[in-house]
Amino acid sequence: MRIIYFLLSLLFSANAISTQIDYLITNGKVFDGSLSKPTFSDIAIQGNMIVGIGKDLSKKYQATTVIDAEGMLVTPGFIDPHTHSFNDLKSKSQNSNINYLTQGVTTVFNGNDGRGSIDINGIAKSLKINGIGTNTAFFVGHGTIRQQVMGKADRMASNKEIETMKSLVKSAMQQGAFGLSSGLYYVPGNYANTEEIVQLALEVKPFNGIYESHIRDESSYNIGLIGAVKEAIEIGEKAGIPTHLAHLKALGVDVWGQSTEIVNIINQARKRGLKVTADQYPWLASGTNISSALFSRWVRADTEKAYHTRLVNSELLPKIRQEVTENIRRRGGAQALLIVNTKQPKWLGKNLQEIAFLENMSPADTAIHIVLSGNASVASFNMNPKDVNKIMQQDWLITSSDGTKGHPRKFASYPEKFEKFVKNTKVISLATFINQSSGLVADTLGVKNRGYLKVGYFADLVIIDEKKYKANATYHEPEKLSEGVVYLWVNGQLTINENKYTGQKAGHVLRNYMSSLD
């Protein structure tokens, strides 16, 4: 009789449990990536997909691993729309992208600022062989294309050159680029006129791609912040595609307070039916280099040799010094430019004013000396908190890092935003923070089946201990990993387990034209 009862109990148990799964997450405070209120739901993961969300899923599924998320946040994996992580991903030592994983980021975009590769297929193949810790997606870069076709020539493109560039954009879109990026502030992008970008952006439209831009001027360098925002919107409108403004800011004392006007310009464009969005990193300092920050485009034209020759030309130096001095003022003074990455150890961690004193030079001559010595990366403290807050509160705004070496934004942007703007100052709500980091990013950039916690979506998700979620990186120690991500999955693979990286490299290269082709 005991054997019969035992067999019957096994039979009833088998009937009660219908499906075997890999992971069951229970008791967590679940934010689904939208602006909806959180729920206390279970989440079932099988393979690389979310297969169930609801109450008491243990009655429906038999899980190999059950994770109790009581007291923690369960969210979609964050999607960073603007990184410079490609070199890390293709390396052997940093391809885990652990600095992003430990922030809760499961997908990163590359190819921003006009620097995206044309060869998406080649990239996808090499990264698959190498293995990557996060998913990644790509823009094709206007600057990359222009330089391939025209070098760094400071002139308008001919009709023939535009046709060649258009064919390269089309090829990259066919290979899966999500859109065209531009860096109209940088060489060689800033040598192009508006119509050139419109012509190239037209090639993006058949693929439902977007135009993503580091706009021509975030300050008062040339056409001004307001003029540059209008130009970006004009390009998207003429090409018939969405416009996305990268790391939107009011950079420098001349344009502080203009956030109100640019927000109004964007909102008016959206009321006309245009799709205009932007991203932002949560820091008061931008990240660039001495050359890009302080030297005019005419000085930087053509080859590096030609550029450096101008910097020692006695006839040109008075004009160059005058322009550099003005650009230092525009950015808040020499004390506002902190050297964060350089080949000269004695300069690291010092601002331009301190280095000028050390070298017994004027700040302008010090900047010239730095460029001739190999250039240097800087954290440029040029933003006003009121502008940052105003932009962050817009319903078309998403979070980014624009992660670059030497700036803490590469290691800490998401917990920094959570700590400073959600927890401490309450500029935005927790639901808004998560939406700006996940679902709204997917909607903005056209990422399919990610960014939300939904059945049938890829299992990119994160469990965060909000009491411990914090940024450790600073301007003086920019490469300290963040804390508070307790569990994280990339494509269903447990990549962070109890706060520790598991060694999994489960990331895929995402493409625009087929959501299942990773």
Coordinates of C-alpha atoms in Angstrom, one line a residue:
M1 CA 0.0 0.0 0.0
R2 CA 2.8 2.4 0.8
I3 CA 4.3 1.9 -2.6
I4 CA 0.9 2.6 -4.3
Y5 CA 0.5 5.8 -2.2
F6 CA 4.0 6.8 -3.1
L7 CA 3.4 6.2 -6.9
L8 CA 0.0 8.1 -6.7
S9 CA 1.8 11.1 -5.0
L10 CA 4.4 11.1 -7.8
L11 CA 1.6 11.0 -10.4
F12 CA -0.3 13.9 -8.8
S13 CA 2.9 15.9 -8.4
A14 CA 3.8 15.4 -12.1
N15 CA 0.3 16.6 -13.2
A16 CA 0.5 19.6 -10.9
I17 CA 3.9 20.8 -12.3
S18 CA 3.5 21.2 -16.0
T19 CA 6.8 22.8 -17.1
Q20 CA 10.5 22.6 -16.2
I21 CA 12.3 26.0 -16.3
D22 CA 15.8 27.2 -15.5
Y23 CA 15.0 30.1 -13.0
L24 CA 12.1 31.3 -10.9
I25 CA 12.3 34.7 -9.3
T26 CA 10.0 35.2 -6.4
N27 CA 8.9 37.9 -3.9
G28 CA 10.6 40.8 -5.8
K29 CA 9.2 44.3 -6.3
V30 CA 8.8 44.2 -10.1
F31 CA 9.1 47.2 -12.3
D32 CA 8.3 46.1 -15.9
G33 CA 10.1 48.9 -17.7
S34 CA 7.1 51.1 -18.3
L35 CA 5.8 53.8 -16.0
S36 CA 3.3 51.5 -14.4
K37 CA 3.4 50.9 -10.6
P38 CA 5.4 48.0 -9.4
T39 CA 3.9 44.6 -8.7
F40 CA 4.9 41.7 -6.5
S41 CA 5.1 39.0 -9.1
D42 CA 7.1 35.9 -9.9
I43 CA 9.1 35.7 -13.1
A44 CA 10.0 32.4 -14.9
I45 CA 13.0 32.1 -17.2
Q46 CA 13.6 29.2 -19.6
G47 CA 16.5 29.3 -22.0
N48 CA 16.9 32.9 -23.2
M49 CA 13.3 33.9 -22.7
I50 CA 10.9 35.1 -20.1
V51 CA 8.2 32.5 -20.1
G52 CA 6.0 33.5 -17.2
I53 CA 5.1 36.5 -15.1
G54 CA 2.4 36.3 -12.3
K55 CA 1.4 35.2 -8.9
D56 CA 2.4 31.8 -7.4
L57 CA 4.2 30.5 -10.5
S58 CA 5.8 27.7 -8.4
K59 CA 2.4 25.9 -8.9
K60 CA 2.9 26.0 -12.6
Y61 CA 6.7 25.6 -13.1
Q62 CA 9.4 23.4 -11.7
A63 CA 12.6 25.5 -11.5
T64 CA 16.1 24.3 -11.4
T65 CA 17.0 27.4 -9.4
V66 CA 14.6 29.5 -7.3
I67 CA 15.8 33.0 -6.3
D68 CA 14.1 34.9 -3.5
A69 CA 14.2 38.6 -4.4
E70 CA 12.3 39.8 -1.3
G71 CA 13.2 43.4 -0.4
M72 CA 14.8 44.0 -3.8
L73 CA 13.9 45.6 -7.2
V74 CA 13.4 43.4 -10.2
T75 CA 13.8 45.4 -13.4
P76 CA 14.6 44.9 -17.1
G77 CA 18.3 45.0 -17.9
F78 CA 19.2 48.6 -18.7
I79 CA 20.0 49.7 -22.3
D80 CA 22.7 52.3 -22.7
P81 CA 22.1 54.3 -25.9
H82 CA 25.5 55.9 -26.0
T83 CA 28.8 54.2 -25.0
H84 CA 32.3 54.0 -26.3
S85 CA 32.8 50.4 -25.3
F86 CA 33.6 48.8 -28.7
N87 CA 37.3 48.6 -28.0
D88 CA 36.6 46.9 -24.7
L89 CA 34.2 44.4 -26.3
K90 CA 36.7 43.4 -28.9
S91 CA 39.6 43.0 -26.4
K92 CA 40.4 39.8 -24.5
S93 CA 40.7 41.4 -21.1
Q94 CA 37.7 43.7 -20.9
N95 CA 35.1 42.0 -23.1
S96 CA 33.0 41.1 -20.1
N97 CA 31.9 44.8 -20.0
I98 CA 31.8 44.3 -16.2
N99 CA 31.7 48.0 -15.6
Y100 CA 28.3 48.1 -17.3
L101 CA 27.0 44.8 -15.9
T102 CA 27.6 46.0 -12.3
Q103 CA 25.4 49.1 -13.1
G104 CA 22.6 46.8 -14.3
V105 CA 23.2 47.4 -18.0
T106 CA 22.7 44.4 -20.3
T107 CA 22.8 46.2 -23.7
V108 CA 25.1 48.9 -24.9
F109 CA 25.1 50.9 -28.1
N110 CA 28.3 51.8 -30.0
G111 CA 29.2 53.9 -33.0
N112 CA 27.9 57.2 -31.6
D113 CA 29.3 60.6 -32.4
G114 CA 29.6 59.8 -36.1
R115 CA 32.3 57.1 -35.4
G116 CA 30.4 53.9 -36.2
S117 CA 31.8 51.3 -38.4
I118 CA 30.4 50.4 -41.8
D119 CA 31.2 46.7 -41.5
I120 CA 28.5 45.5 -39.1
N121 CA 28.7 41.9 -40.4
G122 CA 32.4 41.8 -39.8
I123 CA 32.0 43.2 -36.3
A124 CA 29.3 40.7 -35.4
K125 CA 31.4 37.8 -36.5
S126 CA 34.5 38.9 -34.6
L127 CA 32.5 39.7 -31.4
K128 CA 30.7 36.3 -31.5
I129 CA 34.1 34.6 -31.7
N130 CA 35.6 36.7 -29.0
G131 CA 32.6 36.6 -26.6
I132 CA 31.0 39.6 -25.0
G133 CA 29.4 40.2 -21.6
T134 CA 26.6 42.5 -22.7
N135 CA 24.6 42.7 -25.8
T136 CA 25.6 45.5 -28.2
A137 CA 24.1 47.3 -31.1
F138 CA 25.6 49.8 -33.6
F139 CA 25.0 53.0 -35.4
V140 CA 26.8 53.7 -38.7
G141 CA 28.9 56.9 -38.4
H142 CA 28.8 59.9 -40.7
G143 CA 32.3 60.9 -39.6
T144 CA 33.6 57.4 -40.4
I145 CA 32.0 57.4 -43.8
R146 CA 33.1 61.0 -44.7
Q147 CA 36.7 60.3 -43.7
Q148 CA 36.7 57.1 -45.8
V149 CA 35.5 59.0 -48.8
M150 CA 37.0 62.5 -48.3
G151 CA 39.6 62.2 -45.6
K152 CA 39.6 65.2 -43.3
A153 CA 39.1 67.8 -46.0
D154 CA 37.5 71.0 -44.8
R155 CA 35.0 71.5 -47.7
M156 CA 31.6 70.5 -49.0
A157 CA 31.1 67.1 -50.5
S158 CA 30.6 66.8 -54.3
N159 CA 27.5 65.1 -55.6
K160 CA 29.6 62.1 -56.5
E161 CA 31.0 61.9 -53.0
I162 CA 27.6 62.1 -51.5
E163 CA 26.4 59.3 -53.7
T164 CA 29.3 57.1 -52.5
M165 CA 28.6 58.0 -48.9
K166 CA 24.9 57.2 -49.3
S167 CA 25.7 53.7 -50.7
L168 CA 27.9 53.1 -47.6
V169 CA 25.1 54.1 -45.2
K170 CA 22.7 51.8 -47.1
S171 CA 25.1 48.9 -46.9
A172 CA 25.5 49.4 -43.1
M173 CA 21.8 49.6 -42.6
Q174 CA 21.3 46.4 -44.6
Q175 CA 23.8 44.7 -42.2
G176 CA 21.8 45.8 -39.2
A177 CA 22.8 49.3 -38.0
F178 CA 20.1 51.0 -36.0
G179 CA 20.6 54.3 -37.7
L180 CA 23.0 57.0 -38.7
S181 CA 25.0 58.8 -36.0
S182 CA 26.8 62.1 -36.5
G183 CA 29.3 64.1 -34.6
L184 CA 28.9 67.6 -36.1
Y185 CA 31.0 69.2 -33.5
Y186 CA 34.0 66.9 -34.3
V187 CA 36.4 66.7 -37.3
P188 CA 35.5 65.7 -40.0
G189 CA 31.8 65.8 -39.3
N190 CA 31.7 69.5 -38.7
Y191 CA 32.9 70.2 -42.2
A192 CA 29.6 68.9 -43.6
N193 CA 26.6 71.1 -44.2
T194 CA 23.1 70.2 -43.2
E195 CA 22.0 69.0 -46.6
E196 CA 24.8 66.4 -46.7
I197 CA 23.5 64.8 -43.5
V198 CA 19.9 65.0 -44.9
Q199 CA 20.9 63.1 -48.0
L200 CA 22.6 60.3 -46.0
A201 CA 19.8 60.2 -43.4
L202 CA 17.3 59.4 -46.3
E203 CA 19.1 56.1 -46.7
V204 CA 18.0 55.2 -43.1
K205 CA 14.3 55.6 -43.7
P206 CA 13.6 52.3 -45.5
F207 CA 15.0 50.4 -42.5
N208 CA 13.0 52.3 -39.8
G209 CA 16.3 53.6 -38.4
I210 CA 16.9 56.9 -36.6
Y211 CA 19.2 59.9 -36.9
E212 CA 21.4 60.1 -33.7
S213 CA 23.5 63.2 -33.3
H214 CA 26.2 64.8 -31.2
I215 CA 24.9 68.2 -32.4
R216 CA 27.0 70.8 -34.0
D217 CA 27.1 73.1 -31.0
E218 CA 26.2 72.4 -27.4
S219 CA 27.5 75.9 -26.4
S220 CA 28.3 79.0 -28.3
Y221 CA 31.1 77.8 -30.5
N222 CA 29.5 78.3 -33.9
I223 CA 25.7 78.2 -34.5
G224 CA 24.9 78.0 -30.8
L225 CA 23.0 75.4 -28.8
I226 CA 19.6 76.5 -30.0
G227 CA 20.6 76.6 -33.6
A228 CA 22.2 73.2 -33.3
V229 CA 19.1 71.6 -31.8
K230 CA 17.0 73.2 -34.6
E231 CA 19.4 71.8 -37.2
A232 CA 19.2 68.3 -35.8
I233 CA 15.4 68.4 -35.9
E234 CA 15.4 69.8 -39.4
I235 CA 17.6 66.9 -40.6
G236 CA 15.2 64.3 -39.1
E237 CA 12.2 66.1 -40.5
K238 CA 13.5 66.4 -44.0
A239 CA 14.7 62.7 -44.0
G240 CA 11.4 61.6 -42.5
I241 CA 13.0 59.7 -39.6
P242 CA 13.2 60.1 -35.8
T243 CA 15.8 62.5 -34.5
H244 CA 17.7 61.6 -31.3
L245 CA 19.9 64.2 -29.6
A246 CA 22.9 62.7 -27.9
H247 CA 23.9 63.7 -24.3
L248 CA 21.7 66.8 -24.4
K249 CA 23.2 69.6 -22.3
A250 CA 23.7 73.4 -22.0
L251 CA 27.5 73.4 -22.1
G252 CA 29.3 76.5 -20.7
V253 CA 28.4 79.7 -19.0
D254 CA 27.2 81.4 -22.2
V255 CA 24.2 79.0 -22.6
W256 CA 23.3 78.2 -19.0
G257 CA 19.6 78.6 -18.7
Q258 CA 18.8 77.7 -22.3
S259 CA 17.5 74.3 -21.3
T260 CA 14.1 75.8 -21.0
E261 CA 14.2 77.1 -24.6
I262 CA 15.6 73.9 -26.1
V263 CA 13.0 71.8 -24.2
N264 CA 10.3 74.1 -25.7
I265 CA 11.7 73.7 -29.2
I266 CA 11.7 69.9 -28.8
N267 CA 8.2 69.8 -27.4
Q268 CA 6.9 72.0 -30.2
A269 CA 8.4 69.7 -32.8
R270 CA 6.8 66.7 -31.1
K271 CA 3.4 68.5 -31.2
R272 CA 3.9 68.8 -34.9
G273 CA 4.1 65.0 -35.1
L274 CA 7.9 64.7 -35.3
K275 CA 9.7 62.0 -33.3
V276 CA 12.4 63.9 -31.3
T277 CA 14.1 62.4 -28.3
A278 CA 17.3 62.8 -26.3
D279 CA 19.6 61.1 -23.8
Q280 CA 21.6 62.5 -20.9
Y281 CA 24.2 61.4 -18.5
P282 CA 23.8 62.5 -14.8
W283 CA 27.1 64.4 -14.3
L284 CA 28.0 68.1 -14.3
A285 CA 31.2 67.4 -16.2
S286 CA 31.3 66.3 -19.8
G287 CA 34.2 64.2 -21.1
T288 CA 36.3 65.1 -24.1
N289 CA 39.9 65.9 -24.9
I290 CA 41.9 69.1 -24.9
S291 CA 42.0 69.2 -28.7
S292 CA 38.3 68.9 -29.2
A293 CA 37.4 71.2 -26.3
L294 CA 39.7 74.1 -27.1
F295 CA 40.9 74.2 -30.7
S296 CA 38.9 75.4 -33.7
R297 CA 38.1 73.2 -36.6
W298 CA 40.4 75.2 -39.0
V299 CA 43.3 74.4 -36.8
R300 CA 42.5 70.7 -36.7
A301 CA 41.9 70.2 -40.4
D302 CA 43.7 67.7 -42.6
T303 CA 46.4 65.4 -41.1
E304 CA 47.8 65.4 -37.6
K305 CA 51.1 66.7 -39.0
A306 CA 49.3 69.7 -40.6
Y307 CA 47.5 70.3 -37.4
H308 CA 50.6 70.2 -35.3
T309 CA 52.5 72.4 -37.8
R310 CA 49.9 75.1 -37.3
L311 CA 50.4 75.0 -33.6
V312 CA 54.1 76.0 -33.9
N313 CA 53.5 78.5 -36.7
S314 CA 54.5 81.9 -35.3
E315 CA 52.2 83.8 -37.7
L316 CA 49.2 81.7 -36.6
L317 CA 49.9 81.4 -32.9
P318 CA 48.4 84.7 -31.8
K319 CA 45.1 83.8 -33.4
I320 CA 45.2 80.3 -32.0
R321 CA 46.0 81.5 -28.5
Q322 CA 43.2 84.0 -28.6
E323 CA 40.7 81.3 -29.7
V324 CA 41.9 78.8 -27.1
T325 CA 41.7 81.5 -24.4
E326 CA 38.1 82.2 -25.4
N327 CA 37.2 78.5 -25.4
I328 CA 38.7 78.1 -21.9
R329 CA 36.5 81.0 -20.7
R330 CA 33.5 79.5 -22.4
R331 CA 34.0 76.2 -20.5
G332 CA 34.2 77.9 -17.1
G333 CA 37.9 78.7 -16.8
A334 CA 41.2 76.7 -16.7
Q335 CA 40.3 75.3 -13.3
A336 CA 37.2 73.6 -14.7
L337 CA 39.3 71.4 -17.1
L338 CA 40.5 68.3 -15.1
I339 CA 43.0 66.0 -16.8
V340 CA 41.7 62.4 -16.4
N341 CA 43.8 60.5 -19.0
T342 CA 47.2 61.4 -20.3
K343 CA 50.6 60.0 -21.3
Q344 CA 52.2 62.4 -18.8
P345 CA 51.8 61.1 -15.3
K346 CA 52.6 64.5 -13.7
W347 CA 49.5 66.0 -15.3
L348 CA 47.0 63.3 -14.2
G349 CA 44.4 64.5 -11.7
K350 CA 45.4 68.2 -12.1
N351 CA 43.3 70.9 -13.8
L352 CA 44.6 73.1 -16.6
Q353 CA 45.2 76.0 -14.2
E354 CA 47.4 73.8 -12.0
I355 CA 49.4 72.4 -15.0
A356 CA 49.9 75.9 -16.4
F357 CA 51.4 76.9 -13.0
L358 CA 53.5 73.7 -13.0
E359 CA 54.8 74.4 -16.6
N360 CA 55.2 78.1 -16.1
M361 CA 53.0 78.9 -19.1
S362 CA 49.7 80.6 -19.8
P363 CA 46.7 78.2 -19.9
A364 CA 46.4 78.6 -23.7
D365 CA 50.1 77.8 -24.2
T366 CA 49.7 74.9 -21.8
A367 CA 46.8 73.5 -23.9
I368 CA 49.0 73.8 -27.0
H369 CA 51.8 72.0 -25.2
I370 CA 49.5 69.2 -24.1
V371 CA 48.2 68.6 -27.7
L372 CA 51.8 68.5 -29.1
S373 CA 52.7 66.0 -26.3
G374 CA 50.0 63.6 -27.4
N375 CA 46.7 65.3 -26.2
A376 CA 44.9 64.4 -23.0
S377 CA 41.3 63.5 -21.9
V378 CA 39.5 65.9 -19.7
A379 CA 36.5 66.1 -17.4
S380 CA 35.1 69.5 -18.3
F381 CA 32.9 71.0 -15.5
N382 CA 30.6 73.1 -17.6
M383 CA 27.0 72.3 -16.7
N384 CA 24.5 74.0 -14.4
P385 CA 22.4 71.8 -12.1
K386 CA 19.1 73.6 -13.0
D387 CA 19.7 72.7 -16.7
V388 CA 20.5 69.1 -15.9
N389 CA 17.3 68.8 -13.8
K390 CA 15.1 70.5 -16.4
I391 CA 16.2 68.1 -19.2
M392 CA 16.0 65.0 -17.0
Q393 CA 12.3 65.6 -16.2
Q394 CA 11.2 65.4 -19.8
D395 CA 9.1 62.4 -20.9
W396 CA 11.3 62.0 -24.0
L397 CA 14.5 61.8 -22.1
I398 CA 16.5 58.5 -21.6
T399 CA 19.6 57.7 -19.6
S400 CA 23.1 57.3 -21.1
S401 CA 26.7 57.1 -19.9
D402 CA 28.7 58.3 -22.9
G403 CA 31.3 56.2 -21.1
T404 CA 34.9 57.3 -21.8
K405 CA 38.2 56.4 -20.1
G406 CA 39.0 58.5 -17.1
H407 CA 35.5 59.8 -16.5
P408 CA 33.4 58.0 -13.8
R409 CA 30.4 58.0 -16.1
K410 CA 31.8 54.8 -17.7
F411 CA 31.6 52.9 -14.4
A412 CA 28.8 54.6 -12.5
S413 CA 26.2 56.6 -14.4
Y414 CA 23.2 54.5 -13.5
P415 CA 23.7 54.2 -9.8
E416 CA 24.8 57.9 -9.7
K417 CA 21.5 58.9 -11.3
F418 CA 19.6 56.7 -8.9
E419 CA 21.4 58.0 -5.8
K420 CA 21.5 61.7 -6.7
F421 CA 18.3 62.3 -8.6
V422 CA 15.9 59.6 -7.3
K423 CA 17.0 58.9 -3.7
N424 CA 18.5 62.2 -2.5
T425 CA 16.9 65.1 -4.5
K426 CA 13.8 63.3 -5.9
V427 CA 14.1 65.1 -9.2
I428 CA 12.5 62.0 -10.8
S429 CA 10.7 59.0 -9.4
L430 CA 12.0 55.4 -9.2
A431 CA 9.6 54.3 -12.0
T432 CA 10.8 57.1 -14.2
F433 CA 14.5 56.2 -13.6
I434 CA 13.8 52.6 -14.6
N435 CA 11.7 53.6 -17.6
Q436 CA 14.4 56.0 -18.8
S437 CA 17.0 53.2 -18.5
S438 CA 15.0 50.4 -20.1
G439 CA 11.6 50.4 -21.8
L440 CA 11.8 54.0 -23.1
V441 CA 15.2 53.3 -24.5
A442 CA 14.0 50.3 -26.4
D443 CA 11.1 52.3 -27.8
T444 CA 13.3 55.2 -28.7
L445 CA 16.0 53.2 -30.6
G446 CA 13.8 50.4 -32.0
V447 CA 15.2 47.6 -29.9
K448 CA 12.7 44.7 -30.2
N449 CA 11.8 42.2 -27.4
R450 CA 14.0 43.8 -24.8
G451 CA 13.7 46.7 -22.3
Y452 CA 10.5 45.3 -20.7
L453 CA 9.7 42.4 -18.5
K454 CA 7.1 40.6 -20.7
V455 CA 6.4 37.0 -21.6
G456 CA 8.1 36.3 -24.9
Y457 CA 10.9 38.9 -24.3
F458 CA 14.5 38.0 -24.0
A459 CA 15.6 37.4 -20.4
D460 CA 17.7 40.4 -19.9
L461 CA 16.9 41.4 -16.3
V462 CA 18.4 42.6 -13.1
I463 CA 17.8 42.3 -9.4
I464 CA 19.0 45.3 -7.4
D465 CA 19.3 45.9 -3.7
E466 CA 18.2 49.5 -3.7
K467 CA 19.7 50.1 -0.2
K468 CA 23.2 49.1 -1.5
Y469 CA 23.0 50.3 -5.1
K470 CA 25.6 53.0 -5.3
A471 CA 28.3 54.5 -7.5
N472 CA 31.9 54.1 -6.2
A473 CA 33.7 55.7 -9.2
T474 CA 34.8 59.4 -8.8
Y475 CA 36.7 61.8 -10.9
H476 CA 39.9 60.9 -9.1
E477 CA 39.1 57.1 -9.0
P478 CA 37.1 56.7 -12.1
E479 CA 37.4 52.9 -12.5
K480 CA 35.8 51.6 -9.3
L481 CA 33.0 49.2 -9.9
S482 CA 29.5 50.0 -8.7
E483 CA 27.6 48.0 -6.1
G484 CA 24.1 46.8 -5.5
V485 CA 23.4 44.6 -8.5
V486 CA 22.8 41.2 -6.8
Y487 CA 21.7 39.2 -9.8
L488 CA 21.7 39.9 -13.5
W489 CA 20.8 37.8 -16.6
V490 CA 21.9 38.4 -20.2
N491 CA 19.9 36.3 -22.6
G492 CA 18.8 34.0 -19.8
Q493 CA 22.4 33.4 -18.6
L494 CA 23.1 34.2 -15.0
T495 CA 25.9 36.7 -15.4
I496 CA 26.0 38.2 -11.9
N497 CA 25.2 35.8 -9.0
E498 CA 25.0 37.1 -5.5
N499 CA 27.0 40.3 -6.4
K500 CA 29.7 38.4 -8.2
Y501 CA 30.5 38.1 -12.0
T502 CA 30.1 34.5 -13.1
G503 CA 32.3 34.7 -16.1
Q504 CA 29.4 34.3 -18.6
K505 CA 29.8 36.1 -21.9
A506 CA 26.2 35.7 -23.1
G507 CA 25.9 39.0 -25.0
H508 CA 24.7 39.1 -28.7
V509 CA 25.1 41.6 -31.4
L510 CA 21.7 43.1 -32.0
R511 CA 20.5 44.2 -35.5
N512 CA 17.8 46.5 -36.6
Y513 CA 15.9 44.4 -39.1
M514 CA 15.2 41.1 -37.4
S515 CA 14.7 41.0 -33.7
S516 CA 15.6 37.3 -33.4
L517 CA 18.9 37.7 -35.3
D518 CA 21.3 38.2 -32.5

